[in-house]
Amino acid sequence: MYLAYIKGVGSYLPSTILSNTELTETLGCTDDWIVSRTGIHERRIIEKSEATSDLAYFAAEQALRDGEISPEDIDMIIVATETPDHVLPPVSCQVQQRLGCRTIPAFDLHNTCVGFLSALQVAEQYIKLGTHQNILVIGADSLTRFTDYSDLGTSIIFGDGAGAIILSRSEKEAKGLISTTLHADGKYFDALYIPGGGSRFPVSEENKNKMVMDGRKIFKLAVKSMSEVLTETLKKTGIEKEEIDWFIPHQANFRIMEAVARNLDFPLDKVINTVSYFGNSCSATIPIALDTAIKDGRIQRGDMLAMVSFGAGLVWGSALVEY
């Protein structure tokens, strides 16, 4: 069986910044209140002229450049997103055309904040079977388009962005992508969802196309689920916590990230944190955090990475990767 490893990484963040100060003017809270509850100081907001496919394309360009791979060498594109440009067609097809790739398979994966790890697991199967050489995996979301800015519980959390990796095949003696684990439990689906825009409410009525979240429930479930799934992955691989160089959790809320690290006994100086200035960009948070930490020199080739995520559905998952 072949090995799957990360050959290239890239990300893209919109240039517009929404600060806590701007939000407090309409929400009736303070900057200190937002930071104490989320760890977020500001978040990136998609431009009016942009859509999710633009974010995905720019992140993909960077990943191709980083991996020194041409679009013609890509065998498949998987885009994890909750916020496509249109109900149909897939964002992945738009990215394929814009990059100038061959007529390769391209599809979107819909699994909320665990979308990137889910796409990583799917890509891993194709690589390890030997049917594909290079797969472009993208996490891209524009959740601010579905955020109710009169709702204190959600408006302070979400931002926009995209992250991408090239997952490639290797026969060398390297670990690469070691293991992925995914779970779901639909009984909590209404703890975080967008009521309108789908087949149940196809015509968006007032606020029905905006996110609705039970923050307290999500917090507790996220901490429990992410702690348990990474423990499960470590156990099945036989890898010890002490072998982990960097912990990359879904950047949902710093208090959640801090609680998971504490449960797993990971020191905070090993936790990659980008939520403070980028906000929660759903499926994009882990690849953005990965790219940020590689670019600033923290993550080096050969480092062992533990990734873990949780999202609406409810879904949760983890991955162990030797970069």
PDB file of C-alpha atoms in Angstrom:
ATOM      1  CA  MET A   1       0.000   0.000   0.000  1.00  0.00           C
ATOM      2  CA  TYR A   2       1.216   3.504  -0.837  1.00  0.00           C
ATOM      3  CA  LEU A   3       1.763   6.335   1.647  1.00  0.00           C
ATOM      4  CA  ALA A   4      -0.115   9.655   1.588  1.00  0.00           C
ATOM      5  CA  TYR A   5       1.748  12.801   2.621  1.00  0.00           C
ATOM      6  CA  ILE A   6       1.240  16.558   2.516  1.00  0.00           C
ATOM      7  CA  LYS A   7       3.238  17.920  -0.416  1.00  0.00           C
ATOM      8  CA  GLY A   8       1.975  21.500  -0.494  1.00  0.00           C
ATOM      9  CA  VAL A   9      -0.040  23.852   1.716  1.00  0.00           C
ATOM     10  CA  GLY A  10      -1.733  27.194   1.111  1.00  0.00           C
ATOM     11  CA  SER A  11      -4.403  29.508   2.481  1.00  0.00           C
ATOM     12  CA  TYR A  12      -6.300  32.664   1.663  1.00  0.00           C
ATOM     13  CA  LEU A  13      -7.955  35.204   3.941  1.00  0.00           C
ATOM     14  CA  PRO A  14     -10.099  38.126   2.780  1.00  0.00           C
ATOM     15  CA  SER A  15      -8.523  41.526   3.396  1.00  0.00           C
ATOM     16  CA  THR A  16     -11.511  43.044   5.219  1.00  0.00           C
ATOM     17  CA  ILE A  17     -11.214  42.870   9.014  1.00  0.00           C
ATOM     18  CA  LEU A  18     -14.214  43.051  11.348  1.00  0.00           C
ATOM     19  CA  SER A  19     -12.981  44.066  14.803  1.00  0.00           C
ATOM     20  CA  ASN A  20     -14.675  43.562  18.146  1.00  0.00           C
ATOM     21  CA  THR A  21     -14.964  47.337  18.457  1.00  0.00           C
ATOM     22  CA  GLU A  22     -17.139  47.489  15.346  1.00  0.00           C
ATOM     23  CA  LEU A  23     -19.391  44.718  16.672  1.00  0.00           C
ATOM     24  CA  THR A  24     -19.782  46.222  20.136  1.00  0.00           C
ATOM     25  CA  GLU A  25     -21.330  49.338  18.625  1.00  0.00           C
ATOM     26  CA  THR A  26     -24.457  47.347  17.696  1.00  0.00           C
ATOM     27  CA  LEU A  27     -24.403  44.410  20.118  1.00  0.00           C
ATOM     28  CA  GLY A  28     -24.230  46.296  23.398  1.00  0.00           C
ATOM     29  CA  CYS A  29     -21.230  44.397  24.765  1.00  0.00           C
ATOM     30  CA  THR A  30     -17.541  45.200  25.221  1.00  0.00           C
ATOM     31  CA  ASP A  31     -14.342  44.064  23.550  1.00  0.00           C
ATOM     32  CA  ASP A  32     -13.232  42.477  26.849  1.00  0.00           C
ATOM     33  CA  TRP A  33     -16.517  40.545  27.071  1.00  0.00           C
ATOM     34  CA  ILE A  34     -16.058  39.056  23.578  1.00  0.00           C
ATOM     35  CA  VAL A  35     -12.403  38.154  24.179  1.00  0.00           C
ATOM     36  CA  SER A  36     -13.125  36.564  27.558  1.00  0.00           C
ATOM     37  CA  ARG A  37     -15.760  34.273  26.027  1.00  0.00           C
ATOM     38  CA  THR A  38     -14.195  33.449  22.669  1.00  0.00           C
ATOM     39  CA  GLY A  39     -10.573  34.570  22.577  1.00  0.00           C
ATOM     40  CA  ILE A  40     -11.410  36.399  19.333  1.00  0.00           C
ATOM     41  CA  HIS A  41     -10.213  39.969  18.702  1.00  0.00           C
ATOM     42  CA  GLU A  42     -11.147  40.219  15.028  1.00  0.00           C
ATOM     43  CA  ARG A  43     -12.254  38.100  12.086  1.00  0.00           C
ATOM     44  CA  ARG A  44     -11.907  38.231   8.281  1.00  0.00           C
ATOM     45  CA  ILE A  45     -14.949  39.030   6.150  1.00  0.00           C
ATOM     46  CA  ILE A  46     -15.405  38.102   2.497  1.00  0.00           C
ATOM     47  CA  GLU A  47     -15.555  40.990   0.034  1.00  0.00           C
ATOM     48  CA  LYS A  48     -18.881  41.816  -1.626  1.00  0.00           C
ATOM     49  CA  SER A  49     -17.360  40.908  -4.983  1.00  0.00           C
ATOM     50  CA  GLU A  50     -16.106  37.500  -3.745  1.00  0.00           C
ATOM     51  CA  ALA A  51     -17.694  34.094  -3.214  1.00  0.00           C
ATOM     52  CA  THR A  52     -16.474  30.822  -1.702  1.00  0.00           C
ATOM     53  CA  SER A  53     -15.008  29.582  -4.992  1.00  0.00           C
ATOM     54  CA  ASP A  54     -12.738  32.644  -5.061  1.00  0.00           C
ATOM     55  CA  LEU A  55     -11.396  31.876  -1.584  1.00  0.00           C
ATOM     56  CA  ALA A  56     -10.893  28.221  -2.558  1.00  0.00           C
ATOM     57  CA  TYR A  57      -9.127  29.121  -5.796  1.00  0.00           C
ATOM     58  CA  PHE A  58      -6.644  31.513  -4.168  1.00  0.00           C
ATOM     59  CA  ALA A  59      -5.805  28.979  -1.432  1.00  0.00           C
ATOM     60  CA  ALA A  60      -5.372  26.245  -4.077  1.00  0.00           C
ATOM     61  CA  GLU A  61      -2.981  28.447  -6.068  1.00  0.00           C
ATOM     62  CA  GLN A  62      -0.785  28.838  -3.003  1.00  0.00           C
ATOM     63  CA  ALA A  63      -0.802  25.091  -2.267  1.00  0.00           C
ATOM     64  CA  LEU A  64       0.197  24.292  -5.860  1.00  0.00           C
ATOM     65  CA  ARG A  65       3.001  26.829  -5.688  1.00  0.00           C
ATOM     66  CA  ASP A  66       4.200  25.495  -2.329  1.00  0.00           C
ATOM     67  CA  GLY A  67       4.155  21.886  -3.560  1.00  0.00           C
ATOM     68  CA  GLU A  68       5.782  22.871  -6.873  1.00  0.00           C
ATOM     69  CA  ILE A  69       2.975  21.108  -8.735  1.00  0.00           C
ATOM     70  CA  SER A  70       1.224  22.279 -11.897  1.00  0.00           C
ATOM     71  CA  PRO A  71      -2.578  22.095 -12.251  1.00  0.00           C
ATOM     72  CA  GLU A  72      -2.103  19.371 -14.913  1.00  0.00           C
ATOM     73  CA  ASP A  73      -0.612  17.100 -12.244  1.00  0.00           C
ATOM     74  CA  ILE A  74      -3.728  17.167 -10.039  1.00  0.00           C
ATOM     75  CA  ASP A  75      -5.784  13.966 -10.288  1.00  0.00           C
ATOM     76  CA  MET A  76      -8.781  14.956  -8.134  1.00  0.00           C
ATOM     77  CA  ILE A  77     -10.230  17.973  -6.321  1.00  0.00           C
ATOM     78  CA  ILE A  78     -12.270  17.746  -3.115  1.00  0.00           C
ATOM     79  CA  VAL A  79     -13.731  20.933  -1.632  1.00  0.00           C
ATOM     80  CA  ALA A  80     -15.154  20.854   1.884  1.00  0.00           C
ATOM     81  CA  THR A  81     -17.675  23.685   2.220  1.00  0.00           C
ATOM     82  CA  GLU A  82     -21.035  24.590   3.739  1.00  0.00           C
ATOM     83  CA  THR A  83     -21.354  27.776   1.732  1.00  0.00           C
ATOM     84  CA  PRO A  84     -21.113  27.079  -2.024  1.00  0.00           C
ATOM     85  CA  ASP A  85     -21.512  29.922  -4.502  1.00  0.00           C
ATOM     86  CA  HIS A  86     -24.757  28.277  -5.672  1.00  0.00           C
ATOM     87  CA  VAL A  87     -26.947  25.386  -4.505  1.00  0.00           C
ATOM     88  CA  LEU A  88     -25.508  23.706  -7.597  1.00  0.00           C
ATOM     89  CA  PRO A  89     -23.028  23.105  -9.219  1.00  0.00           C
ATOM     90  CA  PRO A  90     -20.158  22.163  -6.865  1.00  0.00           C
ATOM     91  CA  VAL A  91     -17.480  24.688  -5.929  1.00  0.00           C
ATOM     92  CA  SER A  92     -14.873  22.051  -6.874  1.00  0.00           C
ATOM     93  CA  CYS A  93     -15.906  22.216 -10.545  1.00  0.00           C
ATOM     94  CA  GLN A  94     -15.447  25.979 -10.550  1.00  0.00           C
ATOM     95  CA  VAL A  95     -11.988  25.586  -9.001  1.00  0.00           C
ATOM     96  CA  GLN A  96     -11.060  22.858 -11.527  1.00  0.00           C
ATOM     97  CA  GLN A  97     -11.979  25.077 -14.466  1.00  0.00           C
ATOM     98  CA  ARG A  98     -10.311  28.177 -13.066  1.00  0.00           C
ATOM     99  CA  LEU A  99      -7.045  26.402 -12.247  1.00  0.00           C
ATOM    100  CA  GLY A 100      -6.926  24.850 -15.703  1.00  0.00           C
ATOM    101  CA  CYS A 101      -6.836  21.237 -14.514  1.00  0.00           C
ATOM    102  CA  ARG A 102      -7.637  18.272 -16.742  1.00  0.00           C
ATOM    103  CA  THR A 103     -11.182  16.805 -16.721  1.00  0.00           C
ATOM    104  CA  ILE A 104     -10.479  15.073 -13.419  1.00  0.00           C
ATOM    105  CA  PRO A 105     -13.005  14.054 -10.733  1.00  0.00           C
ATOM    106  CA  ALA A 106     -14.093  17.065  -8.671  1.00  0.00           C
ATOM    107  CA  PHE A 107     -16.713  17.123  -5.938  1.00  0.00           C
ATOM    108  CA  ASP A 108     -17.786  18.987  -2.803  1.00  0.00           C
ATOM    109  CA  LEU A 109     -18.019  17.417   0.636  1.00  0.00           C
ATOM    110  CA  HIS A 110     -20.668  18.673   3.077  1.00  0.00           C
ATOM    111  CA  ASN A 111     -19.687  17.918   6.687  1.00  0.00           C
ATOM    112  CA  THR A 112     -19.624  21.303   8.449  1.00  0.00           C
ATOM    113  CA  CYS A 113     -16.511  22.088  10.515  1.00  0.00           C
ATOM    114  CA  VAL A 114     -15.206  18.525  10.127  1.00  0.00           C
ATOM    115  CA  GLY A 115     -15.359  18.847   6.344  1.00  0.00           C
ATOM    116  CA  PHE A 116     -11.614  19.263   5.873  1.00  0.00           C
ATOM    117  CA  LEU A 117     -10.736  16.183   7.962  1.00  0.00           C
ATOM    118  CA  SER A 118     -13.472  14.228   6.160  1.00  0.00           C
ATOM    119  CA  ALA A 119     -12.068  15.253   2.771  1.00  0.00           C
ATOM    120  CA  LEU A 120      -8.614  14.292   4.000  1.00  0.00           C
ATOM    121  CA  GLN A 121      -9.870  10.814   4.882  1.00  0.00           C
ATOM    122  CA  VAL A 122     -11.532  10.379   1.478  1.00  0.00           C
ATOM    123  CA  ALA A 123      -8.407  11.549  -0.364  1.00  0.00           C
ATOM    124  CA  GLU A 124      -6.274   9.212   1.735  1.00  0.00           C
ATOM    125  CA  GLN A 125      -8.159   6.170   0.425  1.00  0.00           C
ATOM    126  CA  TYR A 126      -7.522   7.048  -3.233  1.00  0.00           C
ATOM    127  CA  ILE A 127      -3.849   7.793  -2.594  1.00  0.00           C
ATOM    128  CA  LYS A 128      -3.140   4.662  -0.585  1.00  0.00           C
ATOM    129  CA  LEU A 129      -4.856   2.422  -3.141  1.00  0.00           C
ATOM    130  CA  GLY A 130      -2.549   3.818  -5.796  1.00  0.00           C
ATOM    131  CA  THR A 131      -5.276   5.085  -8.135  1.00  0.00           C
ATOM    132  CA  HIS A 132      -4.328   8.755  -7.713  1.00  0.00           C
ATOM    133  CA  GLN A 133      -1.010  10.566  -7.375  1.00  0.00           C
ATOM    134  CA  ASN A 134      -1.911  14.124  -6.287  1.00  0.00           C
ATOM    135  CA  ILE A 135      -5.218  15.223  -4.770  1.00  0.00           C
ATOM    136  CA  LEU A 136      -6.122  18.837  -4.032  1.00  0.00           C
ATOM    137  CA  VAL A 137      -8.060  19.066  -0.748  1.00  0.00           C
ATOM    138  CA  ILE A 138      -9.634  22.425   0.126  1.00  0.00           C
ATOM    139  CA  GLY A 139     -11.611  23.725   3.087  1.00  0.00           C
ATOM    140  CA  ALA A 140     -13.416  26.963   2.205  1.00  0.00           C
ATOM    141  CA  ASP A 141     -16.319  28.796   3.806  1.00  0.00           C
ATOM    142  CA  SER A 142     -18.057  32.172   3.825  1.00  0.00           C
ATOM    143  CA  LEU A 143     -20.195  31.810   6.931  1.00  0.00           C
ATOM    144  CA  THR A 144     -20.532  35.548   7.486  1.00  0.00           C
ATOM    145  CA  ARG A 145     -23.010  35.544   4.591  1.00  0.00           C
ATOM    146  CA  PHE A 146     -25.238  33.428   6.872  1.00  0.00           C
ATOM    147  CA  THR A 147     -24.569  35.240  10.142  1.00  0.00           C
ATOM    148  CA  ASP A 148     -27.243  37.275  11.919  1.00  0.00           C
ATOM    149  CA  TYR A 149     -25.361  40.317  13.193  1.00  0.00           C
ATOM    150  CA  SER A 150     -28.073  41.065  15.726  1.00  0.00           C
ATOM    151  CA  ASP A 151     -27.407  37.687  17.378  1.00  0.00           C
ATOM    152  CA  LEU A 152     -24.738  38.017  20.071  1.00  0.00           C
ATOM    153  CA  GLY A 153     -24.139  34.260  20.204  1.00  0.00           C
ATOM    154  CA  THR A 154     -23.003  33.812  16.581  1.00  0.00           C
ATOM    155  CA  SER A 155     -21.984  37.216  15.220  1.00  0.00           C
ATOM    156  CA  ILE A 156     -18.865  37.431  17.407  1.00  0.00           C
ATOM    157  CA  ILE A 157     -17.530  34.019  16.311  1.00  0.00           C
ATOM    158  CA  PHE A 158     -17.585  33.474  12.566  1.00  0.00           C
ATOM    159  CA  GLY A 159     -15.222  34.623   9.818  1.00  0.00           C
ATOM    160  CA  ASP A 160     -14.353  33.626   6.258  1.00  0.00           C
ATOM    161  CA  GLY A 161     -11.370  32.005   4.574  1.00  0.00           C
ATOM    162  CA  ALA A 162      -9.919  28.984   2.802  1.00  0.00           C
ATOM    163  CA  GLY A 163      -7.053  26.563   3.265  1.00  0.00           C
ATOM    164  CA  ALA A 164      -5.729  23.913   0.873  1.00  0.00           C
ATOM    165  CA  ILE A 165      -3.277  21.025   0.792  1.00  0.00           C
ATOM    166  CA  ILE A 166      -1.875  18.761  -1.884  1.00  0.00           C
ATOM    167  CA  LEU A 167      -2.042  15.166  -0.643  1.00  0.00           C
ATOM    168  CA  SER A 168       0.420  13.097  -2.666  1.00  0.00           C
ATOM    169  CA  ARG A 169       1.498   9.487  -3.080  1.00  0.00           C
ATOM    170  CA  SER A 170       4.877   8.255  -1.877  1.00  0.00           C
ATOM    171  CA  GLU A 171       6.679   4.955  -1.607  1.00  0.00           C
ATOM    172  CA  LYS A 172       9.336   6.336   0.745  1.00  0.00           C
ATOM    173  CA  GLU A 173       9.708   5.263   4.351  1.00  0.00           C
ATOM    174  CA  ALA A 174       7.767   8.181   5.820  1.00  0.00           C
ATOM    175  CA  LYS A 175       4.620   8.130   7.942  1.00  0.00           C
ATOM    176  CA  GLY A 176       2.717  10.979   6.270  1.00  0.00           C
ATOM    177  CA  LEU A 177      -1.003  10.707   6.999  1.00  0.00           C
ATOM    178  CA  ILE A 178      -1.113   8.119   9.761  1.00  0.00           C
ATOM    179  CA  SER A 179      -4.756   7.819  10.802  1.00  0.00           C
ATOM    180  CA  THR A 180      -8.135   9.552  10.590  1.00  0.00           C
ATOM    181  CA  THR A 181     -11.219   8.980  12.754  1.00  0.00           C
ATOM    182  CA  LEU A 182     -14.727  10.336  12.147  1.00  0.00           C
ATOM    183  CA  HIS A 183     -18.009  10.142  14.094  1.00  0.00           C
ATOM    184  CA  ALA A 184     -21.546  11.573  13.865  1.00  0.00           C
ATOM    185  CA  ASP A 185     -24.666  11.820  16.035  1.00  0.00           C
ATOM    186  CA  GLY A 186     -27.694  13.421  14.379  1.00  0.00           C
ATOM    187  CA  LYS A 187     -29.815  13.696  17.519  1.00  0.00           C
ATOM    188  CA  TYR A 188     -28.207  17.056  18.213  1.00  0.00           C
ATOM    189  CA  PHE A 189     -28.610  18.459  14.694  1.00  0.00           C
ATOM    190  CA  ASP A 190     -30.647  21.470  15.857  1.00  0.00           C
ATOM    191  CA  ALA A 191     -27.950  22.635  18.302  1.00  0.00           C
ATOM    192  CA  LEU A 192     -26.341  24.458  15.362  1.00  0.00           C
ATOM    193  CA  TYR A 193     -28.033  24.812  11.967  1.00  0.00           C
ATOM    194  CA  ILE A 194     -29.340  27.128   9.274  1.00  0.00           C
ATOM    195  CA  PRO A 195     -33.103  26.512   8.968  1.00  0.00           C
ATOM    196  CA  GLY A 196     -33.676  28.020   5.512  1.00  0.00           C
ATOM    197  CA  GLY A 197     -32.173  27.643   2.065  1.00  0.00           C
ATOM    198  CA  GLY A 198     -32.628  23.884   1.707  1.00  0.00           C
ATOM    199  CA  SER A 199     -35.529  21.674   0.646  1.00  0.00           C
ATOM    200  CA  ARG A 200     -37.461  22.199   3.906  1.00  0.00           C
ATOM    201  CA  PHE A 201     -37.538  25.992   3.595  1.00  0.00           C
ATOM    202  CA  PRO A 202     -36.459  26.565  -0.019  1.00  0.00           C
ATOM    203  CA  VAL A 203     -37.637  30.162  -0.035  1.00  0.00           C
ATOM    204  CA  SER A 204     -35.630  32.054   2.570  1.00  0.00           C
ATOM    205  CA  GLU A 205     -38.017  33.703   4.960  1.00  0.00           C
ATOM    206  CA  GLU A 206     -36.827  36.365   7.398  1.00  0.00           C
ATOM    207  CA  ASN A 207     -33.756  35.114   9.298  1.00  0.00           C
ATOM    208  CA  LYS A 208     -34.349  31.503   8.204  1.00  0.00           C
ATOM    209  CA  ASN A 209     -31.125  31.569   6.195  1.00  0.00           C
ATOM    210  CA  LYS A 210     -29.091  32.641   9.234  1.00  0.00           C
ATOM    211  CA  MET A 211     -27.297  30.402  11.708  1.00  0.00           C
ATOM    212  CA  VAL A 212     -29.037  29.342  14.912  1.00  0.00           C
ATOM    213  CA  MET A 213     -26.870  27.989  17.734  1.00  0.00           C
ATOM    214  CA  ASP A 214     -27.280  26.697  21.284  1.00  0.00           C
ATOM    215  CA  GLY A 215     -23.890  27.932  22.464  1.00  0.00           C
ATOM    216  CA  ARG A 216     -23.807  26.201  25.851  1.00  0.00           C
ATOM    217  CA  LYS A 217     -24.738  22.823  24.419  1.00  0.00           C
ATOM    218  CA  ILE A 218     -22.229  23.141  21.587  1.00  0.00           C
ATOM    219  CA  PHE A 219     -19.454  24.106  23.995  1.00  0.00           C
ATOM    220  CA  LYS A 220     -19.940  21.041  26.213  1.00  0.00           C
ATOM    221  CA  LEU A 221     -20.372  18.610  23.331  1.00  0.00           C
ATOM    222  CA  ALA A 222     -17.383  20.020  21.441  1.00  0.00           C
ATOM    223  CA  VAL A 223     -15.001  19.686  24.386  1.00  0.00           C
ATOM    224  CA  LYS A 224     -16.149  16.150  25.200  1.00  0.00           C
ATOM    225  CA  SER A 225     -16.189  14.871  21.620  1.00  0.00           C
ATOM    226  CA  MET A 226     -12.864  16.334  20.501  1.00  0.00           C
ATOM    227  CA  SER A 227     -11.101  15.116  23.639  1.00  0.00           C
ATOM    228  CA  GLU A 228     -12.471  11.591  23.200  1.00  0.00           C
ATOM    229  CA  VAL A 229     -11.853  11.244  19.449  1.00  0.00           C
ATOM    230  CA  LEU A 230      -8.201  12.241  19.640  1.00  0.00           C
ATOM    231  CA  THR A 231      -7.689   9.892  22.581  1.00  0.00           C
ATOM    232  CA  GLU A 232      -9.269   7.160  20.434  1.00  0.00           C
ATOM    233  CA  THR A 233      -6.956   7.905  17.507  1.00  0.00           C
ATOM    234  CA  LEU A 234      -3.847   7.927  19.685  1.00  0.00           C
ATOM    235  CA  LYS A 235      -4.861   4.616  21.230  1.00  0.00           C
ATOM    236  CA  LYS A 236      -5.468   2.839  17.923  1.00  0.00           C
ATOM    237  CA  THR A 237      -2.166   4.062  16.471  1.00  0.00           C
ATOM    238  CA  GLY A 238      -0.079   3.450  19.569  1.00  0.00           C
ATOM    239  CA  ILE A 239       1.299   6.994  19.407  1.00  0.00           C
ATOM    240  CA  GLU A 240       1.868   8.693  22.758  1.00  0.00           C
ATOM    241  CA  LYS A 241       0.831  12.267  23.504  1.00  0.00           C
ATOM    242  CA  GLU A 242       4.443  13.106  24.189  1.00  0.00           C
ATOM    243  CA  GLU A 243       5.258  12.356  20.548  1.00  0.00           C
ATOM    244  CA  ILE A 244       2.934  15.119  19.317  1.00  0.00           C
ATOM    245  CA  ASP A 245       4.841  18.243  18.324  1.00  0.00           C
ATOM    246  CA  TRP A 246       1.836  20.424  17.518  1.00  0.00           C
ATOM    247  CA  PHE A 247      -1.870  20.277  18.328  1.00  0.00           C
ATOM    248  CA  ILE A 248      -4.127  21.860  15.669  1.00  0.00           C
ATOM    249  CA  PRO A 249      -7.736  21.968  16.898  1.00  0.00           C
ATOM    250  CA  HIS A 250     -10.664  23.382  14.957  1.00  0.00           C
ATOM    251  CA  GLN A 251     -10.507  27.114  15.599  1.00  0.00           C
ATOM    252  CA  ALA A 252     -14.026  27.472  16.954  1.00  0.00           C
ATOM    253  CA  ASN A 253     -13.490  29.356  20.184  1.00  0.00           C
ATOM    254  CA  PHE A 254     -10.305  29.652  22.237  1.00  0.00           C
ATOM    255  CA  ARG A 255     -12.070  28.531  25.427  1.00  0.00           C
ATOM    256  CA  ILE A 256     -13.067  25.279  23.683  1.00  0.00           C
ATOM    257  CA  MET A 257      -9.525  24.801  22.361  1.00  0.00           C
ATOM    258  CA  GLU A 258      -8.087  25.490  25.817  1.00  0.00           C
ATOM    259  CA  ALA A 259     -10.475  23.027  27.499  1.00  0.00           C
ATOM    260  CA  VAL A 260      -9.653  20.256  24.989  1.00  0.00           C
ATOM    261  CA  ALA A 261      -5.906  20.843  25.435  1.00  0.00           C
ATOM    262  CA  ARG A 262      -6.358  20.690  29.194  1.00  0.00           C
ATOM    263  CA  ASN A 263      -8.352  17.442  28.965  1.00  0.00           C
ATOM    264  CA  LEU A 264      -5.642  15.903  26.782  1.00  0.00           C
ATOM    265  CA  ASP A 265      -2.802  17.371  28.840  1.00  0.00           C
ATOM    266  CA  PHE A 266      -1.335  19.251  25.875  1.00  0.00           C
ATOM    267  CA  PRO A 267       0.630  22.374  26.909  1.00  0.00           C
ATOM    268  CA  LEU A 268      -0.837  25.558  25.437  1.00  0.00           C
ATOM    269  CA  ASP A 269       2.478  26.436  23.823  1.00  0.00           C
ATOM    270  CA  LYS A 270       1.960  23.381  21.577  1.00  0.00           C
ATOM    271  CA  VAL A 271      -1.521  24.534  20.475  1.00  0.00           C
ATOM    272  CA  ILE A 272      -1.758  26.379  17.142  1.00  0.00           C
ATOM    273  CA  ASN A 273      -4.132  29.320  17.624  1.00  0.00           C
ATOM    274  CA  THR A 274      -5.391  31.438  14.722  1.00  0.00           C
ATOM    275  CA  VAL A 275      -8.950  32.023  15.950  1.00  0.00           C
ATOM    276  CA  SER A 276      -7.907  35.187  17.790  1.00  0.00           C
ATOM    277  CA  TYR A 277      -7.473  37.155  14.558  1.00  0.00           C
ATOM    278  CA  PHE A 278      -9.223  35.083  11.881  1.00  0.00           C
ATOM    279  CA  GLY A 279     -12.381  33.878  13.657  1.00  0.00           C
ATOM    280  CA  ASN A 280     -14.105  30.540  13.039  1.00  0.00           C
ATOM    281  CA  SER A 281     -14.124  29.824   9.288  1.00  0.00           C
ATOM    282  CA  CYS A 282     -15.725  26.362   9.580  1.00  0.00           C
ATOM    283  CA  SER A 283     -14.025  23.775   7.308  1.00  0.00           C
ATOM    284  CA  ALA A 284     -11.176  26.205   6.561  1.00  0.00           C
ATOM    285  CA  THR A 285      -9.826  26.647  10.091  1.00  0.00           C
ATOM    286  CA  ILE A 286      -7.479  23.642  10.291  1.00  0.00           C
ATOM    287  CA  PRO A 287      -5.771  24.095   6.900  1.00  0.00           C
ATOM    288  CA  ILE A 288      -5.447  27.854   7.551  1.00  0.00           C
ATOM    289  CA  ALA A 289      -3.873  27.160  10.956  1.00  0.00           C
ATOM    290  CA  LEU A 290      -1.573  24.553   9.386  1.00  0.00           C
ATOM    291  CA  ASP A 291      -0.425  26.917   6.646  1.00  0.00           C
ATOM    292  CA  THR A 292       0.050  29.807   9.098  1.00  0.00           C
ATOM    293  CA  ALA A 293       2.260  27.736  11.411  1.00  0.00           C
ATOM    294  CA  ILE A 294       4.322  26.365   8.515  1.00  0.00           C
ATOM    295  CA  LYS A 295       4.839  29.836   7.055  1.00  0.00           C
ATOM    296  CA  ASP A 296       5.957  31.327  10.391  1.00  0.00           C
ATOM    297  CA  GLY A 297       8.399  28.484  10.984  1.00  0.00           C
ATOM    298  CA  ARG A 298       6.791  26.712  13.924  1.00  0.00           C
ATOM    299  CA  ILE A 299       5.871  23.535  12.043  1.00  0.00           C
ATOM    300  CA  GLN A 300       8.819  21.813  10.375  1.00  0.00           C
ATOM    301  CA  ARG A 301       9.085  18.756   8.123  1.00  0.00           C
ATOM    302  CA  GLY A 302       9.034  15.619  10.264  1.00  0.00           C
ATOM    303  CA  ASP A 303       6.857  17.151  13.008  1.00  0.00           C
ATOM    304  CA  MET A 304       3.996  15.045  14.356  1.00  0.00           C
ATOM    305  CA  LEU A 305       0.649  16.884  14.138  1.00  0.00           C
ATOM    306  CA  ALA A 306      -2.613  16.086  15.906  1.00  0.00           C
ATOM    307  CA  MET A 307      -5.703  17.621  14.290  1.00  0.00           C
ATOM    308  CA  VAL A 308      -9.169  17.501  15.821  1.00  0.00           C
ATOM    309  CA  SER A 309     -12.498  19.068  14.882  1.00  0.00           C
ATOM    310  CA  PHE A 310     -16.181  19.287  15.793  1.00  0.00           C
ATOM    311  CA  GLY A 311     -19.151  20.687  13.921  1.00  0.00           C
ATOM    312  CA  ALA A 312     -22.876  20.864  13.340  1.00  0.00           C
ATOM    313  CA  GLY A 313     -24.546  17.591  12.558  1.00  0.00           C
ATOM    314  CA  LEU A 314     -23.227  16.752  15.064  1.00  0.00           C
ATOM    315  CA  VAL A 315     -19.954  15.491  13.642  1.00  0.00           C
ATOM    316  CA  TRP A 316     -16.439  15.203  15.034  1.00  0.00           C
ATOM    317  CA  GLY A 317     -13.116  13.740  14.004  1.00  0.00           C
ATOM    318  CA  SER A 318      -9.349  13.690  14.303  1.00  0.00           C
ATOM    319  CA  ALA A 319      -6.230  12.999  12.257  1.00  0.00           C
ATOM    320  CA  LEU A 320      -2.595  12.235  13.000  1.00  0.00           C
ATOM    321  CA  VAL A 321      -0.088  13.437  10.417  1.00  0.00           C
ATOM    322  CA  GLU A 322       3.663  13.448  10.207  1.00  0.00           C
ATOM    323  CA  TYR A 323       4.385  16.567   8.199  1.00  0.00           C
TER     324      TYR A 323
END
